[in-house]
Tab-separated table of C-alpha atoms in Angstrom:
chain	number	residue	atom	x	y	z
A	11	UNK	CA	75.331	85.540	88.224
A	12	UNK	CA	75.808	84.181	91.654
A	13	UNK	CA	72.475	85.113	92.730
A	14	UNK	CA	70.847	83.962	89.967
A	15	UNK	CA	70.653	80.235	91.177
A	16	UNK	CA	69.334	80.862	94.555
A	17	UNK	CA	66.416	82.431	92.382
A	18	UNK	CA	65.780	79.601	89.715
A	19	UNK	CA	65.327	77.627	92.962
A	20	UNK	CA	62.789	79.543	94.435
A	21	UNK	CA	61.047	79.705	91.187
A	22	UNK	CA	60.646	75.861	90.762
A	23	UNK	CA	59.934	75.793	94.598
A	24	UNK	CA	56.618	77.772	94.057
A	25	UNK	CA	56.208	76.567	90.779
A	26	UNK	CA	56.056	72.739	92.158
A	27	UNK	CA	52.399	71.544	91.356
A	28	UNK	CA	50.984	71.653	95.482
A	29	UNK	CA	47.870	69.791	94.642
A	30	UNK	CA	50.461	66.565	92.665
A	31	UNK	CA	49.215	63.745	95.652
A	32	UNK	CA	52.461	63.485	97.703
A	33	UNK	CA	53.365	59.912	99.352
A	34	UNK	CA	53.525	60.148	103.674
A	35	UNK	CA	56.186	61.312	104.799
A	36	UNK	CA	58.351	58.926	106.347
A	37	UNK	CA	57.720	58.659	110.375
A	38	UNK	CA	60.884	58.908	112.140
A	39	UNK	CA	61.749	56.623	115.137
A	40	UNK	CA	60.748	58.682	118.501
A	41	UNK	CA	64.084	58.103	119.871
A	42	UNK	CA	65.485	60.005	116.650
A	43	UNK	CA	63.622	62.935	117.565
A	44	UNK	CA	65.832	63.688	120.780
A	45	UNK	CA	69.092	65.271	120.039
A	46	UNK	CA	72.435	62.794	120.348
A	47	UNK	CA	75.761	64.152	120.892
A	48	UNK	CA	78.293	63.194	118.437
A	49	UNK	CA	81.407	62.201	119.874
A	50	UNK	CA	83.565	63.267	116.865
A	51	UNK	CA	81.809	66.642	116.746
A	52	UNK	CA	81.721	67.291	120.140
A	53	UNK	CA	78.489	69.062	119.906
A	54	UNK	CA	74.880	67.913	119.958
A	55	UNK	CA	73.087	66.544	117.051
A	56	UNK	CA	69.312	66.716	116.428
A	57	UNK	CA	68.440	64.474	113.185
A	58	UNK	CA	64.954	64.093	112.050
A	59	UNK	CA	65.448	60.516	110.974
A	60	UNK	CA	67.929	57.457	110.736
A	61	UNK	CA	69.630	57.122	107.326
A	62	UNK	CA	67.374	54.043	106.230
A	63	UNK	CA	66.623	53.316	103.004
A	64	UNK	CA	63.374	55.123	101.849
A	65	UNK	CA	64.831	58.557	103.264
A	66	UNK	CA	68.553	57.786	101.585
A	67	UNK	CA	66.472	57.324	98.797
A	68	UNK	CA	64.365	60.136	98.775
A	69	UNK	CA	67.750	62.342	99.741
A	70	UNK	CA	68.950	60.768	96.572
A	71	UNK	CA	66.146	61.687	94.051
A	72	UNK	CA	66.094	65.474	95.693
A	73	UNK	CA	69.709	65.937	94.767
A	74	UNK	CA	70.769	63.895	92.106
A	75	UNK	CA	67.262	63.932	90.191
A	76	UNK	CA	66.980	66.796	91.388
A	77	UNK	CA	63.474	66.050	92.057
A	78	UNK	CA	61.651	68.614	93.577
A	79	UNK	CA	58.744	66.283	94.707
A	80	UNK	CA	61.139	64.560	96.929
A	81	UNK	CA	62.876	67.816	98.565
A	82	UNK	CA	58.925	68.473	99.778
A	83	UNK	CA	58.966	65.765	101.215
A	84	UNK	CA	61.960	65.916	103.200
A	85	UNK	CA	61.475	69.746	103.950
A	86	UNK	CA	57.840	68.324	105.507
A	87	UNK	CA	59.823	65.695	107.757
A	88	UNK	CA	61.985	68.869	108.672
A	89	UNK	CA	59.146	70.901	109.555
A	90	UNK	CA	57.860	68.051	112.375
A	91	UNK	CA	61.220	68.709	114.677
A	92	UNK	CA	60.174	70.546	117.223
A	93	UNK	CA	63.295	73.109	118.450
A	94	UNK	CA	66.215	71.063	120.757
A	95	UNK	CA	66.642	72.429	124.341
A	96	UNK	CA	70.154	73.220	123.458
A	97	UNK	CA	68.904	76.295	121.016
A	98	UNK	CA	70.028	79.263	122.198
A	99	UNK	CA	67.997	82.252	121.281
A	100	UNK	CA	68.502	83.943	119.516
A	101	UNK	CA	70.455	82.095	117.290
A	102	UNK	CA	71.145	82.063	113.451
A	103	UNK	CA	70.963	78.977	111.508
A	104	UNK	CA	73.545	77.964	108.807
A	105	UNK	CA	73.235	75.597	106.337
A	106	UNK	CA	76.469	73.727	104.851
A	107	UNK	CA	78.092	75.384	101.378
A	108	UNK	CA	76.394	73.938	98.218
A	109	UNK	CA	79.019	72.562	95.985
A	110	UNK	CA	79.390	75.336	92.947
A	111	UNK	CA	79.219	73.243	89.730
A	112	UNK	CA	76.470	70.939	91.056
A	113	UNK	CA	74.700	73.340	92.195
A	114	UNK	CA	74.501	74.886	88.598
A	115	UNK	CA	73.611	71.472	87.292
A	116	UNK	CA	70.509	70.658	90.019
A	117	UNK	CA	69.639	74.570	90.919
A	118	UNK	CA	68.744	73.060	93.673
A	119	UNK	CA	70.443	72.974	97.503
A	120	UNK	CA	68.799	70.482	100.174
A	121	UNK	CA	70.330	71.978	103.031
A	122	UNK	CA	69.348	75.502	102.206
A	123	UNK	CA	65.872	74.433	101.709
A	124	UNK	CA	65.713	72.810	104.965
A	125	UNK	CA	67.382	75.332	106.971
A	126	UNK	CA	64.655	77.981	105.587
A	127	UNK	CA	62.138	75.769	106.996
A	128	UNK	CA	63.549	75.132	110.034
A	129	UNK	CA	63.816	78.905	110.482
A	130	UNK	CA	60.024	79.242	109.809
A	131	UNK	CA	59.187	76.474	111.988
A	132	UNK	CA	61.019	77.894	115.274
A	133	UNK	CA	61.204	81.484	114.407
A	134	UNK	CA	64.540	82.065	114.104
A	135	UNK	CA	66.741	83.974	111.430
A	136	UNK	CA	69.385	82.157	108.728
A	137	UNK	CA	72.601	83.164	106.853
A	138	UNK	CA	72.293	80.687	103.178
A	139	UNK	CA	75.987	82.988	103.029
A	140	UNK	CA	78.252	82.276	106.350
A	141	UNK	CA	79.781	79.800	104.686
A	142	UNK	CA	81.623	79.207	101.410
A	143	UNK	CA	82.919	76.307	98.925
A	144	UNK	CA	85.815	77.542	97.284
A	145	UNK	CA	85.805	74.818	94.458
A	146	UNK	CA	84.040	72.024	93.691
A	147	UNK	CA	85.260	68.883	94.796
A	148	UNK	CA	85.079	65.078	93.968
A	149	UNK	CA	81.775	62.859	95.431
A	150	UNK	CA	82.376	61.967	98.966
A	151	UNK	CA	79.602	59.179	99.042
A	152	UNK	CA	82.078	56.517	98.680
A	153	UNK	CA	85.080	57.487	100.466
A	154	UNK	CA	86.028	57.177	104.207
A	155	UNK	CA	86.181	59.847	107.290
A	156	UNK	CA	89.979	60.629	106.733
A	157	UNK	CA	90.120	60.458	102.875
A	158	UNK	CA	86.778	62.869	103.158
A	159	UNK	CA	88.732	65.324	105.615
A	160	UNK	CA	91.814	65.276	103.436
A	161	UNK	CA	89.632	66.028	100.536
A	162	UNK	CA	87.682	69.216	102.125
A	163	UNK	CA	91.240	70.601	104.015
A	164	UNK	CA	91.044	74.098	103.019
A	165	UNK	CA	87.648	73.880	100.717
A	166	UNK	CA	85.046	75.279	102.648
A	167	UNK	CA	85.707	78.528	104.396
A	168	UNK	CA	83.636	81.300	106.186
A	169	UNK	CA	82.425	84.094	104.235
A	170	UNK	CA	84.432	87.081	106.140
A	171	UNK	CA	87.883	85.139	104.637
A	172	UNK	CA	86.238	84.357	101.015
A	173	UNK	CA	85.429	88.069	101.020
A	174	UNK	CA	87.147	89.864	103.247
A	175	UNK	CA	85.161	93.201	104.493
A	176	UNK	CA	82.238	91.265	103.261
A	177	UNK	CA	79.324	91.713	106.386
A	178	UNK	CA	77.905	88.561	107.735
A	179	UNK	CA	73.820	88.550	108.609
A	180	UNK	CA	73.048	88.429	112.458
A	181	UNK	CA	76.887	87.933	112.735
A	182	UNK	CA	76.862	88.548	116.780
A	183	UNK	CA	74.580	85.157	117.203
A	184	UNK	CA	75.297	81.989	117.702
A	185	UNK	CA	75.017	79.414	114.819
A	186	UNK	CA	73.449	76.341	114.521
A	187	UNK	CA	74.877	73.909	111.639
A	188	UNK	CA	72.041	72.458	108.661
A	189	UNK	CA	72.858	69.766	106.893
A	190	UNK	CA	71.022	66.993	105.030
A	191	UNK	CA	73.254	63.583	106.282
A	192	UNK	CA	75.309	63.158	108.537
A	193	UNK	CA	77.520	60.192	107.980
A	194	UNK	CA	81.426	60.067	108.943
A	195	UNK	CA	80.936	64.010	109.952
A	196	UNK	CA	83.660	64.897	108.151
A	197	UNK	CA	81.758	67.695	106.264
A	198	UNK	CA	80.477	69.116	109.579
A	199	UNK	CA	84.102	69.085	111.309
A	200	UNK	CA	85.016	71.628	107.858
A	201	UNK	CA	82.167	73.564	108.449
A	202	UNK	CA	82.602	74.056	112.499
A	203	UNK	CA	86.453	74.393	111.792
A	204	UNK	CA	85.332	77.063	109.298
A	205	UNK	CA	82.655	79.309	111.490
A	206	UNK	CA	84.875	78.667	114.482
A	207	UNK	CA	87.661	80.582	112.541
A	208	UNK	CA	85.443	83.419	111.707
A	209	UNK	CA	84.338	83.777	115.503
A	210	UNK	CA	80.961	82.097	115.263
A	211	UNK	CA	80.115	80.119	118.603
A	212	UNK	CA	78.396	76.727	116.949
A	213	UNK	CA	75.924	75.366	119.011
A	214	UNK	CA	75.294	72.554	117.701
A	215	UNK	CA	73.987	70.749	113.920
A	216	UNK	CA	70.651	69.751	113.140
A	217	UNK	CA	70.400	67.466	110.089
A	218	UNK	CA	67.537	65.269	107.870
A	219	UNK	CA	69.133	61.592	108.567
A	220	UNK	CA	71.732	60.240	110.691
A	221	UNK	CA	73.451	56.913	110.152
A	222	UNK	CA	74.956	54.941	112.935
């Protein structure tokens, strides 16, 4: 059954009507192109956009609608990044767990989708696996940084610990981190806490839209 969703979404992916006239993508700022280093992270950040309203709007109707229109339209902005200069190759990229009930609900995971594309676009390989949720968990929209940490302590893990014996893809590369937002980084400091305690070496996240 756990596979099963992973395949409904690839179903309505190719089953989306490609000739349906599809507004412009959203240009992002130049200076959003270049990757920024995150001082709570510690690690660079490449983000395709700023978090302004017509992309928090479109991340909005992709997963809460979900509407698929919308997740084409931010996998096309995340097909325009071109690869950062900190990308080690080869390197695997790793998108952040999708939450387990909503992900039944939408059948639909924007970070997945984005890090396939990414893959595609600079030729390198992806685990949708490295890391897990254990449970779902509460919205995090409204909450602060610490109140968001408190809530994730112990939530999302990496696969090897979820499943122990379990074999990781391309699990002697280095990892870089997908995501859609990146807000109070909260859910990126789980996720690096969680590949750093498997062994990964995270290079660094790349992610749709970046506030602040």
């Amino acid at each position: 059954m756990a596979n099963f969703f992973p395949l409904l979404q690839a179903l309505k992916w190719l089953m989306a009507d490609p000739s349906r006239e599809l507004l412009p993508v959203p240009e992002p700022p130049s200076s959003w192109r270049a990757s920024r280093t995150a001082a709570r992270l510690n690690l660079p950040v490449l983000a395709a956009s700023s978090y302004g309203p017509e992309i928090a709007s479109l991340i909005r109707r992709a997963k809460y609608g979900p509407q698929w229109s919308a997740a084409q339209r931010l996998t096309r902005l995340a097909g325009r990044l071109p690869a950062p200069l900190w990308l080690d190759r080869p390197c695997c990229l790793v998108p952040v767990p999708a939450d387990p009930s909503r992900l039944v609900l939408r059948g639909l995971h924007l970070p997945g989708l984005v890090c396939q594309v990414l893959a595609r676009r600079w030729g390198l390989g992806y685990d949708l696996s490295r890391l897990v949720k254990r449970r779902s968990s509460p919205t995090l929209a409204s909450l602060g940084r610490q109140q968001r940490l408190s809530d994730l302590r112990g939530l999302i893990c990496h696969a090897s610990f979820h499943e122990p014996g379990a074999a990781t893809s391309r699990a002697d590369e280095p990892v870089v981190l997908v995501d859609d937002v990146l807000t109070t980084g909260a859910t990126a400091s789980a996720c690096i806490e969680a590949l750093h305690s498997g062994g990964d070496r995270v290079l660094g996240l790349v992610v749709l839209a970046r506030s602040g």
